[in-house]
Coordinates of C-alpha atoms in Angstrom, one line a residue:
Chain A
X160 CA 0.0 0.1 0.1
X161 CA 1.3 3.6 -0.9
X162 CA 1.8 5.9 2.0
X163 CA -1.3 8.0 2.6
X164 CA 0.3 11.2 1.9
X165 CA 3.6 11.8 0.2
X166 CA 5.3 15.5 -0.2
X167 CA 8.2 16.3 -2.2
X168 CA 9.9 19.3 -3.9
X169 CA 11.9 20.1 -7.0
X170 CA 14.2 22.9 -5.8
X171 CA 16.5 25.2 -7.7
X172 CA 16.5 28.3 -9.8
X173 CA 13.9 29.8 -12.4
X174 CA 14.3 28.5 -15.8
X175 CA 15.4 24.8 -14.9
X176 CA 12.3 23.2 -15.8
X177 CA 11.4 22.4 -12.1
X178 CA 7.6 23.1 -12.5
X179 CA 7.5 21.1 -15.5
X180 CA 9.0 18.0 -13.8
X181 CA 6.6 18.4 -11.1
X182 CA 3.7 18.6 -13.6
X183 CA 4.9 15.6 -15.5
X184 CA 5.1 13.5 -12.4
X185 CA 1.6 14.7 -11.1
X186 CA 0.1 13.9 -14.5
X187 CA 1.8 10.5 -14.2
X188 CA 0.3 10.0 -10.8
X189 CA -3.1 11.3 -11.8
X190 CA -3.1 8.8 -14.7
X191 CA -2.5 6.0 -11.9
X192 CA -5.7 7.6 -10.2
X193 CA -3.7 9.1 -7.3
X194 CA -4.9 12.3 -5.9
X195 CA -2.2 15.1 -6.3
X196 CA -1.9 18.7 -5.6
X197 CA 1.0 20.5 -7.3
X198 CA 2.1 24.1 -6.4
X199 CA 5.1 26.3 -7.1
X200 CA 6.8 29.5 -5.9
X201 CA 8.9 31.6 -8.0
X202 CA 10.3 35.1 -8.3
X203 CA 8.7 37.7 -10.4
X204 CA 11.8 37.3 -12.9
X205 CA 11.7 35.1 -16.0
X206 CA 15.3 33.5 -15.1
X207 CA 17.0 33.0 -12.0
X208 CA 16.0 33.4 -8.2
X209 CA 14.7 30.7 -6.0
X210 CA 12.0 28.6 -7.6
X211 CA 10.3 25.5 -6.2
X212 CA 7.8 23.0 -7.5
X213 CA 6.1 20.9 -4.9
X214 CA 3.8 17.9 -4.9
X215 CA 1.6 16.5 -2.4
X216 CA 0.3 12.8 -3.4
X217 CA -2.6 11.5 -1.3
X218 CA -4.8 8.4 -1.4
X219 CA -7.8 10.4 -1.1
X220 CA -8.9 14.1 -1.9
X221 CA -6.0 16.3 -0.8
X222 CA -7.3 18.6 2.0
X223 CA -4.5 21.0 2.4
X224 CA -2.5 21.3 -1.2
X225 CA 0.6 22.5 0.1
X226 CA 3.6 20.5 1.6
X227 CA 4.3 20.5 5.2
X228 CA 7.3 18.2 5.5
X229 CA 9.2 16.7 2.5
X230 CA 9.7 12.9 2.0
X231 CA 11.8 13.7 -1.0
X232 CA 13.8 16.5 -2.1
X233 CA 15.5 17.1 -5.6
X234 CA 18.0 20.1 -5.6
X235 CA 19.3 21.5 -8.9
X236 CA 20.7 24.6 -7.3
X237 CA 22.5 25.6 -4.1
X238 CA 20.0 28.4 -3.6
X239 CA 17.2 26.0 -2.8
X240 CA 19.0 24.3 0.2
X241 CA 18.3 27.0 2.8
X242 CA 14.5 27.5 2.3
X243 CA 14.0 23.7 1.8
X244 CA 16.2 21.9 4.4
X245 CA 14.3 22.8 7.6
X246 CA 11.2 21.3 6.3
X247 CA 12.7 17.7 5.7
X248 CA 11.4 14.8 7.5
X249 CA 13.8 12.5 9.3
X250 CA 15.2 9.9 7.0
X251 CA 13.9 11.9 3.8
X252 CA 15.6 11.2 0.4
X253 CA 17.6 14.1 -1.0
X254 CA 18.7 14.0 -4.5
X255 CA 21.1 16.8 -5.5
X256 CA 23.2 17.7 -8.4
X257 CA 26.9 17.0 -7.8
X258 CA 28.1 20.4 -9.5
X259 CA 25.1 22.8 -9.0
X260 CA 24.3 21.6 -5.5
X261 CA 27.8 20.2 -4.2
X262 CA 27.3 21.0 -0.6
X263 CA 24.7 19.7 1.6
X264 CA 24.0 20.3 5.4
X265 CA 24.3 17.3 7.8
X266 CA 21.2 15.5 9.0
X267 CA 19.4 12.3 9.4
X268 CA 18.3 12.4 5.8
X269 CA 19.5 10.0 3.0
X270 CA 21.6 12.5 0.9
X271 CA 22.7 11.5 -2.6
X272 CA 24.7 13.2 -5.3
X273 CA 24.2 12.8 -8.9
X274 CA 25.9 14.3 -11.9
X275 CA 22.5 15.2 -13.3
X276 CA 23.4 18.3 -15.0
X277 CA 26.6 16.7 -16.8
X278 CA 24.6 13.9 -17.7
X279 CA 22.2 16.1 -19.6
X280 CA 25.1 18.1 -21.1
X281 CA 26.6 14.8 -22.4
X282 CA 23.1 13.9 -23.9
X283 CA 23.2 17.1 -25.9
X284 CA 21.3 19.7 -23.8
X285 CA 21.6 21.2 -20.4
X286 CA 17.8 21.9 -20.7
X287 CA 17.1 18.1 -19.8
X288 CA 18.8 18.3 -16.4
X289 CA 15.3 18.2 -14.8
X290 CA 14.2 15.2 -16.9
X291 CA 17.4 13.2 -15.8
X292 CA 16.5 14.1 -12.2
X293 CA 12.9 13.0 -12.6
X294 CA 14.4 9.5 -13.8
X295 CA 16.4 9.3 -10.8
X296 CA 13.6 10.2 -8.5
X297 CA 11.2 7.8 -9.9
X298 CA 13.7 5.0 -10.1
X299 CA 14.8 5.7 -6.4
X300 CA 11.3 6.0 -4.9
X301 CA 9.0 4.0 -7.0
X302 CA 6.5 6.8 -6.8
X303 CA 4.9 5.9 -10.0
X304 CA 5.5 3.4 -12.9
X305 CA 7.9 3.9 -15.6
X306 CA 5.4 3.5 -18.1
X307 CA 3.0 6.3 -16.6
X308 CA 5.7 9.0 -16.8
X309 CA 6.9 7.8 -20.1
X310 CA 3.3 7.9 -21.6
X311 CA 2.8 11.5 -20.2
X312 CA 6.2 12.8 -21.6
X313 CA 5.4 11.3 -25.0
X314 CA 2.2 13.2 -24.9
X315 CA 3.5 16.5 -23.9
X316 CA 7.0 16.7 -25.4
X317 CA 7.4 19.3 -28.2
X318 CA 8.3 18.1 -31.5
X319 CA 12.2 17.5 -31.7
X320 CA 12.5 17.0 -27.9
X321 CA 10.9 13.7 -27.4
X322 CA 13.9 11.5 -28.1
X323 CA 16.1 13.7 -25.8
X324 CA 13.5 13.5 -23.0
X325 CA 13.3 9.9 -23.3
X326 CA 17.1 9.5 -23.3
X327 CA 17.2 11.9 -20.3
X328 CA 14.8 9.8 -18.4
X329 CA 16.4 6.6 -19.1
X330 CA 19.8 8.2 -18.0
X331 CA 18.1 9.0 -14.8
X332 CA 16.9 5.5 -14.3
X333 CA 20.5 4.2 -14.8
X334 CA 22.2 6.9 -12.5
X335 CA 19.7 5.9 -9.7
X336 CA 21.2 2.4 -9.8
X337 CA 24.4 3.6 -8.4
X338 CA 23.8 6.5 -5.9
X339 CA 26.7 8.4 -4.4
X340 CA 26.2 9.3 -0.7
X341 CA 27.0 12.9 -0.3
X342 CA 29.9 13.8 1.7
X343 CA 29.4 15.7 4.9
X344 CA 30.1 19.4 4.6
Chain B
X89 CA -28.1 27.5 -6.0
X90 CA -25.5 25.6 -4.0
X91 CA -27.2 22.3 -4.7
X92 CA -25.5 21.7 -7.9
X93 CA -26.3 18.2 -9.5
X94 CA -23.1 16.0 -9.6
X95 CA -25.0 12.9 -9.8
X96 CA -24.1 12.2 -13.2
X97 CA -20.5 13.1 -12.9
X98 CA -18.2 10.3 -13.9
X99 CA -14.9 10.9 -12.4
X100 CA -12.1 11.0 -14.9
X101 CA -9.7 13.0 -12.9
X102 CA -7.2 15.1 -14.6
X103 CA -4.8 17.7 -13.2
X104 CA -6.2 21.5 -13.5
X105 CA -4.9 24.7 -12.0
X106 CA -7.5 26.9 -10.3
X107 CA -6.9 29.4 -13.3
X108 CA -7.6 26.7 -15.8
X109 CA -10.7 25.5 -13.7
X110 CA -12.0 29.2 -14.1
X111 CA -11.3 29.2 -17.8
X112 CA -13.1 25.9 -18.2
X113 CA -16.1 27.1 -15.9
X114 CA -16.6 30.3 -17.9
X115 CA -16.8 28.2 -21.2
X116 CA -19.3 25.7 -19.7
X117 CA -21.2 28.5 -18.4
X118 CA -21.7 29.9 -21.9
X119 CA -19.4 32.8 -21.8
X120 CA -18.5 33.9 -25.2
X121 CA -16.3 36.9 -24.6
X122 CA -13.3 37.6 -22.8
X123 CA -11.3 41.1 -22.7
X124 CA -8.4 41.4 -20.5
X125 CA -4.7 42.6 -19.8
X126 CA -2.4 39.8 -18.7
X127 CA -1.2 40.0 -15.0
X128 CA 0.3 37.5 -12.7
X129 CA -1.2 35.3 -11.1
X130 CA -4.2 35.5 -13.3
X131 CA -2.8 35.2 -16.6
X132 CA -3.4 31.6 -17.3
X133 CA -7.1 32.4 -17.4
X134 CA -6.6 34.7 -20.3
X135 CA -3.8 32.4 -21.9
X136 CA -6.4 29.5 -22.0
X137 CA -9.3 31.4 -23.2
X138 CA -7.2 33.0 -26.0
X139 CA -7.0 29.4 -27.2
X140 CA -10.5 28.1 -26.2
X141 CA -12.8 30.9 -26.9
X142 CA -12.2 31.4 -30.7
X143 CA -12.5 27.5 -31.2
X144 CA -15.9 27.8 -29.4
X145 CA -17.0 30.6 -31.7
X146 CA -16.3 33.2 -28.9
X147 CA -14.2 36.3 -28.8
X148 CA -11.0 36.8 -27.1
X149 CA -9.3 40.4 -26.9
X150 CA -6.3 41.4 -25.3
X151 CA -6.8 45.1 -24.6
X152 CA -4.4 48.0 -24.1
X153 CA -5.1 48.0 -20.4
X154 CA -7.4 47.0 -17.6
X155 CA -9.7 49.9 -17.9
X156 CA -10.3 49.2 -21.3
X157 CA -10.7 45.6 -20.7
X158 CA -13.4 46.2 -18.1
X159 CA -15.1 48.7 -20.5
X160 CA -15.3 46.1 -23.3
X161 CA -16.7 43.7 -21.0
X162 CA -19.5 46.0 -20.2
X163 CA -20.1 46.7 -23.6
X164 CA -20.2 43.0 -24.6
X165 CA -22.6 42.1 -22.1
X166 CA -25.0 45.2 -23.3
X167 CA -24.6 43.5 -26.7
X168 CA -26.1 40.4 -25.3
X169 CA -23.6 37.9 -24.4
X170 CA -21.9 36.6 -21.2
X171 CA -18.7 38.4 -20.6
X172 CA -15.6 37.9 -18.4
X173 CA -12.3 39.5 -17.5
X174 CA -9.7 38.4 -15.0
X175 CA -7.0 40.3 -13.4
X176 CA -5.0 40.8 -10.1
X177 CA -4.6 43.5 -7.4
X178 CA -3.1 46.5 -9.5
X179 CA -5.2 45.5 -12.5
X180 CA -8.5 45.3 -10.1
X181 CA -7.7 48.7 -9.0
X182 CA -7.9 50.1 -12.6
X183 CA -11.2 48.4 -13.2
X184 CA -13.0 50.0 -10.3
X185 CA -14.5 52.8 -12.1
X186 CA -16.2 50.5 -14.8
X187 CA -17.1 47.9 -11.9
X188 CA -19.1 50.8 -10.4
X189 CA -20.7 51.7 -13.8
X190 CA -21.7 48.0 -14.4
X191 CA -23.3 47.9 -10.9
X192 CA -25.1 51.2 -11.3
X193 CA -26.4 50.6 -14.6
X194 CA -27.0 46.9 -14.0
X195 CA -24.9 45.2 -16.6
X196 CA -24.3 41.5 -15.7
X197 CA -20.5 40.6 -16.0
X198 CA -18.0 38.5 -14.2
X199 CA -14.7 39.7 -13.0
X200 CA -12.1 37.4 -11.5
X201 CA -9.6 39.0 -9.0
X202 CA -6.5 36.8 -8.1
X203 CA -5.1 38.0 -5.0
X204 CA -1.2 38.7 -4.9
X205 CA 0.8 40.6 -2.1
X206 CA 0.2 44.5 -2.2
X207 CA -0.1 47.3 -2.1
X208 CA 0.8 48.5 -5.6
X209 CA 2.9 46.3 -7.7
X210 CA 3.8 44.3 -4.4
X211 CA 4.5 40.7 -4.8
X212 CA 3.3 39.4 -7.9
X213 CA 4.1 35.9 -7.4
X214 CA 3.1 35.5 -3.8
X215 CA -0.4 35.1 -2.3
X216 CA -2.4 37.4 -0.3
X217 CA -6.1 37.9 0.9
X218 CA -5.8 41.6 1.2
X219 CA -8.7 42.5 -1.4
X220 CA -11.6 41.5 0.9
X221 CA -12.8 45.1 1.2
X222 CA -11.7 46.3 -2.3
X223 CA -14.1 43.6 -3.8
X224 CA -16.8 45.2 -1.7
X225 CA -16.3 48.9 -1.8
X226 CA -13.5 49.3 -4.5
X227 CA -15.6 51.5 -6.6
X228 CA -17.1 55.0 -5.5
X229 CA -20.6 55.5 -4.2
X230 CA -23.1 53.2 -2.7
X231 CA -23.7 49.9 -4.7
X232 CA -24.2 46.3 -3.8
X233 CA -22.1 43.7 -5.5
X234 CA -21.6 39.9 -5.2
X235 CA -18.5 38.4 -4.3
X236 CA -17.7 34.6 -4.4
X237 CA -14.7 33.0 -2.8
X238 CA -13.8 29.6 -3.8
X239 CA -11.0 27.6 -2.2
X240 CA -10.0 24.8 -4.7
X241 CA -9.8 24.3 -8.5
X242 CA -13.0 22.2 -8.2
X243 CA -14.8 24.9 -6.3
X244 CA -13.4 27.6 -8.8
X245 CA -15.1 25.7 -11.6
X246 CA -18.3 25.7 -10.0
X247 CA -18.4 29.1 -8.5
X248 CA -17.5 30.5 -11.9
X249 CA -20.5 28.9 -13.5
X250 CA -22.6 30.2 -10.6
X251 CA -20.9 33.5 -10.9
X252 CA -22.4 33.8 -14.6
X253 CA -25.9 32.6 -13.3
X254 CA -26.0 35.3 -10.4
X255 CA -24.9 37.9 -12.8
X256 CA -27.5 37.2 -15.2
X257 CA -30.3 36.6 -12.7
X258 CA -29.6 39.6 -10.4
X259 CA -28.3 41.8 -13.4
X260 CA -25.2 42.7 -11.5
X261 CA -21.4 42.4 -11.8
X262 CA -20.2 39.4 -10.0
X263 CA -16.6 39.1 -8.6
X264 CA -14.6 36.0 -8.1
X265 CA -12.1 36.3 -5.6
X266 CA -9.3 33.9 -4.8
X267 CA -5.6 33.9 -4.0
X268 CA -2.4 32.9 -5.7
X269 CA -1.9 29.5 -4.2
X270 CA -5.4 28.4 -5.3
X271 CA -5.1 30.0 -8.6
X272 CA -1.9 28.4 -9.6
X273 CA -1.8 25.2 -7.9
X274 CA -3.0 22.2 -9.9
X275 CA -5.2 19.7 -8.3
X276 CA -6.8 16.2 -9.6
X277 CA -10.3 17.3 -10.6
X278 CA -13.0 15.2 -12.0
X279 CA -15.2 17.4 -14.4
X280 CA -16.5 14.6 -16.7
X281 CA -20.1 14.5 -17.7
X282 CA -21.5 17.2 -15.7
X283 CA -24.0 19.3 -17.5
X284 CA -23.3 22.8 -17.0
X285 CA -25.9 25.3 -15.3
X286 CA -27.0 27.9 -17.7
X287 CA -28.9 31.0 -16.5
X288 CA -30.5 32.9 -19.4
X289 CA -31.0 36.5 -19.3
X290 CA -34.4 38.1 -18.9
X291 CA -35.1 39.9 -22.2
X292 CA -37.7 42.6 -22.5
X293 CA -40.7 41.3 -24.2
X294 CA -44.3 42.9 -24.7
X295 CA -45.2 46.2 -26.3
X296 CA -42.1 48.2 -27.5
X297 CA -43.9 51.6 -27.3
X298 CA -44.4 51.4 -23.5
X299 CA -40.9 49.7 -22.7
X300 CA -38.9 51.3 -20.0
X301 CA -35.3 50.0 -19.8
X302 CA -35.1 50.4 -16.0
X303 CA -38.8 49.4 -14.8
X304 CA -38.3 46.6 -12.6
X305 CA -40.3 43.3 -12.3
X306 CA -41.4 42.2 -8.8
X307 CA -38.0 40.6 -8.2
X308 CA -36.4 44.0 -8.4
X309 CA -34.7 43.1 -11.8
X310 CA -35.6 45.1 -15.1
X311 CA -35.8 42.9 -18.2
X312 CA -32.7 43.8 -20.5
X313 CA -33.3 44.8 -24.2
X314 CA -32.0 42.2 -26.7
X315 CA -29.9 44.3 -29.6
X316 CA -32.0 43.9 -32.5
X317 CA -35.4 43.3 -30.8
X318 CA -36.3 46.9 -31.3
X319 CA -36.6 48.1 -28.1
X320 CA -35.4 51.9 -27.3
X321 CA -33.1 52.1 -24.5
X322 CA -30.7 54.5 -22.9
X323 CA -27.9 53.4 -20.7
X324 CA -25.8 56.1 -18.5
X325 CA -23.6 56.1 -15.5
X326 CA -25.6 59.1 -14.1
X327 CA -28.6 58.4 -11.8
X328 CA -31.5 57.7 -13.9
X329 CA -35.2 57.1 -13.8
X330 CA -36.9 54.1 -15.4
X331 CA -36.7 55.5 -18.7
X332 CA -33.0 55.3 -18.5
X333 CA -32.5 58.9 -18.9
X334 CA -30.5 60.9 -16.2
X335 CA -32.5 62.1 -13.2
X336 CA -31.4 63.7 -10.2
X337 CA -35.0 63.9 -8.7
X338 CA -34.5 63.0 -5.1
X339 CA -37.2 60.5 -4.8
X340 CA -36.3 58.7 -8.2
X341 CA -32.6 58.5 -7.2
X342 CA -33.5 57.3 -3.7
X343 CA -36.0 54.7 -5.0
X344 CA -33.6 53.3 -7.7
X345 CA -30.6 52.8 -5.4
X346 CA -32.8 51.2 -2.9
X347 CA -34.0 48.9 -5.4
X348 CA -30.5 47.7 -6.4
X349 CA -29.9 46.6 -2.6
X350 CA -33.4 45.0 -2.4
X351 CA -32.9 43.1 -5.6
X352 CA -30.0 41.1 -4.0
X353 CA -31.9 40.8 -0.9
X354 CA -34.5 39.1 -2.9
X355 CA -32.1 36.7 -4.3
X356 CA -30.2 35.9 -0.9
X357 CA -31.3 32.1 -1.0
X358 CA -29.5 31.8 -4.2
X359 CA -26.6 34.2 -3.4
X360 CA -25.7 32.6 0.1
X361 CA -23.3 29.6 0.2
X362 CA -21.0 28.6 2.8
X363 CA -19.5 25.4 4.2
X364 CA -19.6 24.7 7.9
X365 CA -17.2 21.7 9.3
X366 CA -17.9 20.4 12.9
X367 CA -19.6 23.6 14.1
X368 CA -22.5 21.9 15.8
X369 CA -20.6 21.7 19.1
X370 CA -17.5 23.8 18.4
X371 CA -16.4 26.1 21.1
X372 CA -13.8 27.6 18.9
X373 CA -14.9 28.3 15.3
X374 CA -12.2 29.3 12.5
X375 CA -13.6 31.5 10.0
X376 CA -11.6 31.6 6.8
X377 CA -11.5 31.6 2.9
X378 CA -9.3 30.3 0.3
X379 CA -5.8 28.7 1.1
X380 CA -6.3 29.8 4.7
X381 CA -9.6 27.7 4.9
X382 CA -7.8 24.8 3.4
X383 CA -5.1 25.0 6.0
X384 CA -7.9 25.6 8.7
X385 CA -9.6 22.4 7.6
X386 CA -6.6 20.5 8.5
X387 CA -6.3 22.3 11.7
X388 CA -9.8 21.2 12.7
X389 CA -9.0 17.7 12.4
X390 CA -5.8 18.2 14.3
X391 CA -7.4 20.1 17.2
X392 CA -10.4 17.5 17.3
X393 CA -7.7 14.7 17.7
X394 CA -6.3 16.6 20.7
X395 CA -9.9 16.7 22.2
X396 CA -10.5 20.4 21.4
X397 CA -14.1 21.3 20.1
X398 CA -12.9 23.2 17.0
X399 CA -14.9 23.9 13.9
X400 CA -14.6 25.7 10.5
X401 CA -16.9 28.3 9.0
X402 CA -16.1 28.9 5.4
X403 CA -17.9 31.7 3.6
X404 CA -18.1 30.7 -0.3
X405 CA -20.0 33.8 -0.8
X406 CA -18.1 36.4 0.8
X407 CA -20.3 39.3 0.0
X408 CA -23.2 39.8 0.9
X409 CA -21.8 38.2 4.0
X410 CA -23.7 34.9 4.9
X411 CA -24.4 36.5 8.4
X412 CA -27.2 34.2 9.4
X413 CA -25.4 31.1 8.7
X414 CA -22.3 32.5 10.6
X415 CA -24.6 33.2 13.6
X416 CA -26.0 29.5 13.5
X417 CA -22.5 28.0 13.0
X418 CA -21.1 30.0 16.1
X419 CA -24.1 29.6 18.5
X420 CA -22.0 27.5 20.9
X421 CA -18.7 29.3 20.3
X422 CA -16.9 31.1 22.9
X423 CA -14.3 32.3 20.8
X424 CA -13.7 33.0 16.8
X425 CA -10.3 32.7 15.0
X426 CA -9.7 34.4 11.9
X427 CA -6.7 33.3 9.9
X428 CA -6.0 35.4 6.9
X429 CA -3.3 36.8 4.8
X430 CA -3.7 40.3 5.6
X431 CA -3.3 42.6 8.3
X432 CA -7.0 42.3 9.4
X433 CA -9.8 42.5 7.1
X434 CA -12.3 39.5 7.4
X435 CA -11.8 39.8 11.0
X436 CA -13.5 43.2 10.9
X437 CA -16.6 41.8 9.3
X438 CA -16.8 39.0 12.0
X439 CA -16.4 41.5 14.9
X440 CA -19.1 43.5 13.4
X441 CA -21.3 40.5 13.1
X442 CA -20.6 38.7 16.4
X443 CA -20.3 41.6 18.8
X444 CA -20.9 39.7 21.9
X445 CA -18.1 37.2 21.1
X446 CA -14.2 36.9 21.5
X447 CA -12.8 37.4 17.9
X448 CA -8.9 36.8 17.4
X449 CA -7.0 37.3 14.2
X450 CA -4.2 35.3 13.0
X451 CA -2.7 37.5 10.4
X452 CA 0.4 36.9 8.0
X453 CA 1.8 39.5 5.6
X454 CA 5.0 38.0 4.6
X455 CA 4.0 36.7 1.4
X456 CA 3.8 33.0 2.9
X457 CA 0.8 31.1 3.3
X458 CA -0.6 30.2 6.8
X459 CA 0.2 26.8 7.7
X460 CA -2.3 24.2 9.3
X461 CA 0.2 24.0 12.4
X462 CA 0.0 27.8 12.9
X463 CA -3.7 27.7 12.8
X464 CA -4.0 24.5 15.1
X465 CA -1.6 26.5 17.6
X466 CA -3.8 29.5 17.8
X467 CA -7.0 27.5 17.9
X468 CA -5.7 25.3 20.6
X469 CA -4.5 28.3 22.7
X470 CA -8.1 29.8 22.3
X471 CA -9.7 26.6 23.2
X472 CA -7.7 26.2 26.4
X473 CA -8.4 29.8 27.5
X474 CA -12.0 29.8 27.1

């Protein structure tokens, strides 16, 4: 049985596709009949500044749509650490980019570093860092079936981005098989 | 009006933001005209309708500013169609002159105001609930108006349809008021199979010679002339007689303004809407709207689990305030808690309504939403004190 309520965040900086990742995951969960609420906070600039995209997953109707304490946190920029860290649950999973978010505070969480950004660049575009991260998250947590998120990405990818997105997702699955524990800072 | 038939709804849940739900509700209510000027955090309504309205045979216009957008909506409605505009704080301020015009000239229309931090440009991407009085008293002069305050994507859909119904039935502008969190959060919503409610406008009929555009029926609402039907009419922002022409005759002016208020009183059963959760035995009743009410709903459960008799009263119709329902919901309450994202607005109305009761506010103006834990702590404190 899935947990009754799961809360997670994609945190980083504006323009990284954090909201897109959260929406893709939300759509995949909705496809599986789960109740979700997806929210975001961003700065009034089109690029840069702290940005987060949050997701609440519940078995029934979501009473309060905002997260209270995170089960999972994906970090694509160091700017997101400070506002997100105090809201992590004990034992929460933290997935951080090795280059963009190299230092993580200590704590009882499971802290993992991955070369998300580097992998995306090697695939051909930094812009799919968010999709690599999504692949890692899904593989490590089993939040939704691979087939569900793949269906959603197929349905929503712009022409010319589908193959790249699917490659990025698959690269994320592969990365997740060998998580690297983050060093204490 | 609250009893919307959902019996044949087939849940095919999909992810919908509050703003997307508003756009869909407008379409399903038969809205065929939108004029607006984009502003965060309301822009998704315009964005969606710019695609969907033309496909449905309607008209979408991006105007040069919010003043013109409101004027276009008033004109479109006089032209016989259901019309909508959507904006946020600064844009809502600009629309006020023409909202007053629509109230005075009795032009049905729906105006969405998505609340963000203010004053002025303020915090475009952060929530606020500080336009509670601007929706009611934002335009000059005395005038009544209806304001609906939904708290979820699903409710925004339903209340958008109801806003159009009430606008047409009461011949008045209706404001739909919700905050940035509710507007831009997406929730799984099942809209499948629901037949939308349509209120049709009461058109002028009978002999054209004796038609008076502001001669009201017993319900206080004058039938509107449908363009092309041949009824002579005159519309003005000046105070006017039944003929529609300007008048400053004291008796005429007094009677006409009195009728504007009386017509909303006449339809209060349709207008009033609220949700009362566990108020029957509540010693502390939380009164809240929007995202604060969503947090309060969770706080009620947390307080009850600790043995505190706490309930929630949530006005869905904000203005006219459902005061009879509030009194009923608070009959056993020794204290009232009003959590809101402003420095104390809804609290003023509750204090006015419940003068013999202890009313405490929980006000947050930081641009962050109030959390369930903050509300639960305040409610618990009150419950143990009273």
